[in-house]
Tab-separated table of C-alpha atoms in Angstrom:
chain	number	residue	atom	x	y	z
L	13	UNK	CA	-2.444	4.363	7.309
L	14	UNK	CA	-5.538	2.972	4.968
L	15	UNK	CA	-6.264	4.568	1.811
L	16	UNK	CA	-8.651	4.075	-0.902
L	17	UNK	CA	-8.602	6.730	-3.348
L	18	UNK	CA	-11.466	6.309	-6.601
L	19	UNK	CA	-8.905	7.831	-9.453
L	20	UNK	CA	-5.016	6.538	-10.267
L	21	UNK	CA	-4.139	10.370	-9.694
L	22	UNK	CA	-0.336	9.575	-11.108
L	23	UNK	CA	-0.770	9.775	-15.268
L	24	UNK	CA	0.911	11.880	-17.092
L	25	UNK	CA	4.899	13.054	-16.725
L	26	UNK	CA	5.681	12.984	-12.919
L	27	UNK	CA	6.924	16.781	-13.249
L	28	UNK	CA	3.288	18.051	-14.393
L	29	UNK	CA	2.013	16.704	-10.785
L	30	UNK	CA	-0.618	14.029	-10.260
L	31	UNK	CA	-4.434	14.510	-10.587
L	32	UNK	CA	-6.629	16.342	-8.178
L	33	UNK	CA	-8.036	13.781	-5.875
L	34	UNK	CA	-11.887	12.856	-5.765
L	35	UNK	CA	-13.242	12.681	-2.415
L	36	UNK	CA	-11.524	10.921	0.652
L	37	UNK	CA	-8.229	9.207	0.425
L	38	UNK	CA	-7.065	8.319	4.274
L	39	UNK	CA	-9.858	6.641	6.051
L	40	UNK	CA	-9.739	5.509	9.848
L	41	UNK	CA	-11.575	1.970	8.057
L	42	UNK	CA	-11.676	-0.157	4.867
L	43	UNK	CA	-13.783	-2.621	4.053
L	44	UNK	CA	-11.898	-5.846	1.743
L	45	UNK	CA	-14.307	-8.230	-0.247
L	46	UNK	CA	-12.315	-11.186	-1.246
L	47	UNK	CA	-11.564	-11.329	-4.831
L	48	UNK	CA	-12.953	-7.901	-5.751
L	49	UNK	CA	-10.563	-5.378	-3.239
L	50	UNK	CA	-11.067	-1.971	-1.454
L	51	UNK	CA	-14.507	-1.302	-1.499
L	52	UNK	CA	-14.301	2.542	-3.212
L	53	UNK	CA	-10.817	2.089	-4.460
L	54	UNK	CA	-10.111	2.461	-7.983
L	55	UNK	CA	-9.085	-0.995	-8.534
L	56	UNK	CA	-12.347	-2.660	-6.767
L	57	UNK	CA	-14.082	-5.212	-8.905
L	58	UNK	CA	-11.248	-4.515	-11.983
L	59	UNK	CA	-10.510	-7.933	-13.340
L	60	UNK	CA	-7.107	-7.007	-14.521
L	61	UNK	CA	-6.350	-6.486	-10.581
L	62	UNK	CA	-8.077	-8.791	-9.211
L	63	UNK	CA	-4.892	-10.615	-7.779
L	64	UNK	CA	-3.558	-7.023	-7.135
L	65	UNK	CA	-6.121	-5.043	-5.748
L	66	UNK	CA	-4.767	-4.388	-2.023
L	67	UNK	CA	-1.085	-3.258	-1.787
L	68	UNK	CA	0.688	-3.139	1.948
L	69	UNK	CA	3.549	-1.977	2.564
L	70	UNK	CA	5.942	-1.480	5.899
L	71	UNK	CA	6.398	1.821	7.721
L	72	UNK	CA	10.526	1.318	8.314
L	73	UNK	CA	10.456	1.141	4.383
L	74	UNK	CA	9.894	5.166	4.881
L	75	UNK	CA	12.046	5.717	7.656
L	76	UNK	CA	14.867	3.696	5.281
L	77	UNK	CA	14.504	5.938	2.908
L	78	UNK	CA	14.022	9.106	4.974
L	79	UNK	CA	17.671	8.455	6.460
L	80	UNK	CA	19.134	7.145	3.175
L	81	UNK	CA	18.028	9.977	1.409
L	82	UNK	CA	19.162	12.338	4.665
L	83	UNK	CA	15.576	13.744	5.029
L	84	UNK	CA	14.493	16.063	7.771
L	85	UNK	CA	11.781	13.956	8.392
L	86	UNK	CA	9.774	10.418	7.291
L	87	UNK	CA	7.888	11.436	4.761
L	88	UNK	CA	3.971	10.598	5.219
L	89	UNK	CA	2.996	7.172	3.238
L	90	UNK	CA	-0.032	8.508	1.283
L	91	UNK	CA	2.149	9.745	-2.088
L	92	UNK	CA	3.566	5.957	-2.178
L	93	UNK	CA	-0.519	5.177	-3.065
L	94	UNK	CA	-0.260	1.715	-0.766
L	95	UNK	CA	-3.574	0.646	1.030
L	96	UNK	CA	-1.986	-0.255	3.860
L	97	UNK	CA	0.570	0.566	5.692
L	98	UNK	CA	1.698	-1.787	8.588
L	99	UNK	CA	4.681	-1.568	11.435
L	100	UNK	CA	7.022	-4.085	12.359
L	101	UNK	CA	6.336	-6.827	9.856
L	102	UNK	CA	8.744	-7.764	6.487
L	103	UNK	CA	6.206	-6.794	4.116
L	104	UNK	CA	8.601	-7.276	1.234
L	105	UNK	CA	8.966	-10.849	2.031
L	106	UNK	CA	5.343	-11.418	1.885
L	107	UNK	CA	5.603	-12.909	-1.795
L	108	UNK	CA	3.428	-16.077	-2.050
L	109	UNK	CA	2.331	-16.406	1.462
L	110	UNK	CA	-1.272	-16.375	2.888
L	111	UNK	CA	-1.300	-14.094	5.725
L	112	UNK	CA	-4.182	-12.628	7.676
L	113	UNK	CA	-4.859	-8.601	9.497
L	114	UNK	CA	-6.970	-8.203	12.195
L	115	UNK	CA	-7.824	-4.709	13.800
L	116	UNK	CA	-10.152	-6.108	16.085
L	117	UNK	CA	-13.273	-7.234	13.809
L	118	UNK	CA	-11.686	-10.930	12.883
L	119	UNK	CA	-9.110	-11.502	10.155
L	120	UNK	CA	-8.882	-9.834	6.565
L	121	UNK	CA	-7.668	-12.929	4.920
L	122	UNK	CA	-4.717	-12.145	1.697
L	123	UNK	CA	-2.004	-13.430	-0.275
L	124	UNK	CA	0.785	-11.917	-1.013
L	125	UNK	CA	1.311	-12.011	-5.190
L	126	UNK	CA	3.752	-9.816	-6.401
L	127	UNK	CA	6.291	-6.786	-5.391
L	128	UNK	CA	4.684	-3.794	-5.543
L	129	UNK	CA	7.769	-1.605	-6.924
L	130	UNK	CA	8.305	2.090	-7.034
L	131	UNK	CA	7.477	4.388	-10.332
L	132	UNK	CA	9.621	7.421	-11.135
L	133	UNK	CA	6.191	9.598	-9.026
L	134	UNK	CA	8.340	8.869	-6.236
L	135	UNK	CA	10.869	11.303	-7.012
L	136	UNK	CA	8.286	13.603	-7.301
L	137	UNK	CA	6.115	13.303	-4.947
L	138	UNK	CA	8.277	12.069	-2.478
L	139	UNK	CA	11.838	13.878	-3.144
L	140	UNK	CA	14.742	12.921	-5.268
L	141	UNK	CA	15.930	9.266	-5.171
L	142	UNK	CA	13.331	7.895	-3.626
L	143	UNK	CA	12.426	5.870	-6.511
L	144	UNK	CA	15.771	3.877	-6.538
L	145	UNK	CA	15.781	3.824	-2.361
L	146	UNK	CA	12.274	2.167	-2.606
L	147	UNK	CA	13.416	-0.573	-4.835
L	148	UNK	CA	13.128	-3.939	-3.164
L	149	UNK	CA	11.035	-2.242	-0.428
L	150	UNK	CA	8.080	-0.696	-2.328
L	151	UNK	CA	5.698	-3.239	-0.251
L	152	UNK	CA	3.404	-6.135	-1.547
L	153	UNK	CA	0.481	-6.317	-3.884
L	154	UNK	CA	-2.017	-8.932	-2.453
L	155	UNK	CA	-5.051	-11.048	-3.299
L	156	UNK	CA	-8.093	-10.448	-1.160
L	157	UNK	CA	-9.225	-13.919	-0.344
L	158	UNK	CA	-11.276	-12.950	3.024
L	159	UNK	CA	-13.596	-10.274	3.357
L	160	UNK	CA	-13.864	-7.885	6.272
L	161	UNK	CA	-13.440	-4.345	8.036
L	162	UNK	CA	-9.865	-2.901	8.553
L	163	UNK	CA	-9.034	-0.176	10.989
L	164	UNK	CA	-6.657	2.364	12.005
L	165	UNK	CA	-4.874	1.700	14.577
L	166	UNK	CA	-3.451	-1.814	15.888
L	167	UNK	CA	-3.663	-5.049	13.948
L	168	UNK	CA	-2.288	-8.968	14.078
L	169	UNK	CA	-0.982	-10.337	11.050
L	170	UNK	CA	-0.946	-13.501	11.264
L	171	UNK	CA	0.966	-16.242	8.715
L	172	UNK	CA	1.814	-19.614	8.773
L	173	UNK	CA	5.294	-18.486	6.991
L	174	UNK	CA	7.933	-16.539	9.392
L	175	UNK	CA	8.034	-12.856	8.834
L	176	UNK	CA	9.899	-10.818	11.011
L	177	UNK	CA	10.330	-7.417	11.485
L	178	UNK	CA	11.290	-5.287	8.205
């Protein structure tokens, strides 16, 4: 999944439900400019997020929580608001390591900064407890330090740290 979205959409209390959306969130493509992020997200060019501006986070972190949680079924990975979402890597261990995706137009070069953990939307927009199951696997915020195109689909990631599958 890739997702961009131009407003925060959770403000408020989580029980008064998040903020209509503004155009397109899911997009089959992304473009990342390094240093400034998601080119239409709403942290692009904000110098408070600069080092934060792409988030990525793993796709077993949902199916954790879908079976810890006893759900009927994985629940999608747009409400978790994550850029990316990737299979089969240790996201959460991505913490100060330079890493690379590439979906086939050359590598989106990033650095891993800090945890991105769960809020209390979770609950909500997820279902109950799924703020406390995300903990410790709410995915990555990163540092664009490459620029390029990102697309659905298949991608390398590529890191001169070991990071196996989450």
């Amino acid at each position: 999944m890739l997702l961009a979205s131009q407003t925060h959409r959770y403000n408020g209390r989580p029980g008064d439900g998040p903020d209509p959306a503004i155009g397109r969130e899911l997009h089959h493509e992304i473009e990342v400019r390094a240093g400034l992020g998601i080119v239409g997200d709403r942290y692009f060019a904000e110098a408070a997020h600069q080092r934060f501006s792409v988030t990525v986070m793993a796709a077993e972190s949902l199916e954790r929580l879908a079976e810890q949680l006893q759900l009927p079924e994985v629940p999608h990975a747009a409400p978790t608001r994550r850029n990316i979402i990737l299979r089969g890597a240790d996201v959460d261990s991505l913490r100060g390591v330079t890493f690379s995706l590439d979906s086939g137009d050359g590598p989106v070069l990033l650095l891993g900064t800090t945890p991105a953990n769960p809020c209390a939307w979770m609950n909500e927009m997820i279902a109950p407890g799924a703020h406390q199951a995300l903990r410790g696997h709410g995915g990555m915020r990163c540092e664009p330090l490459g620029s390029g195109w990102l697309r659905l689909g298949a991608a390398v990631l590529r890191s001169s740290a070991p990071i196996g599958p989450a």
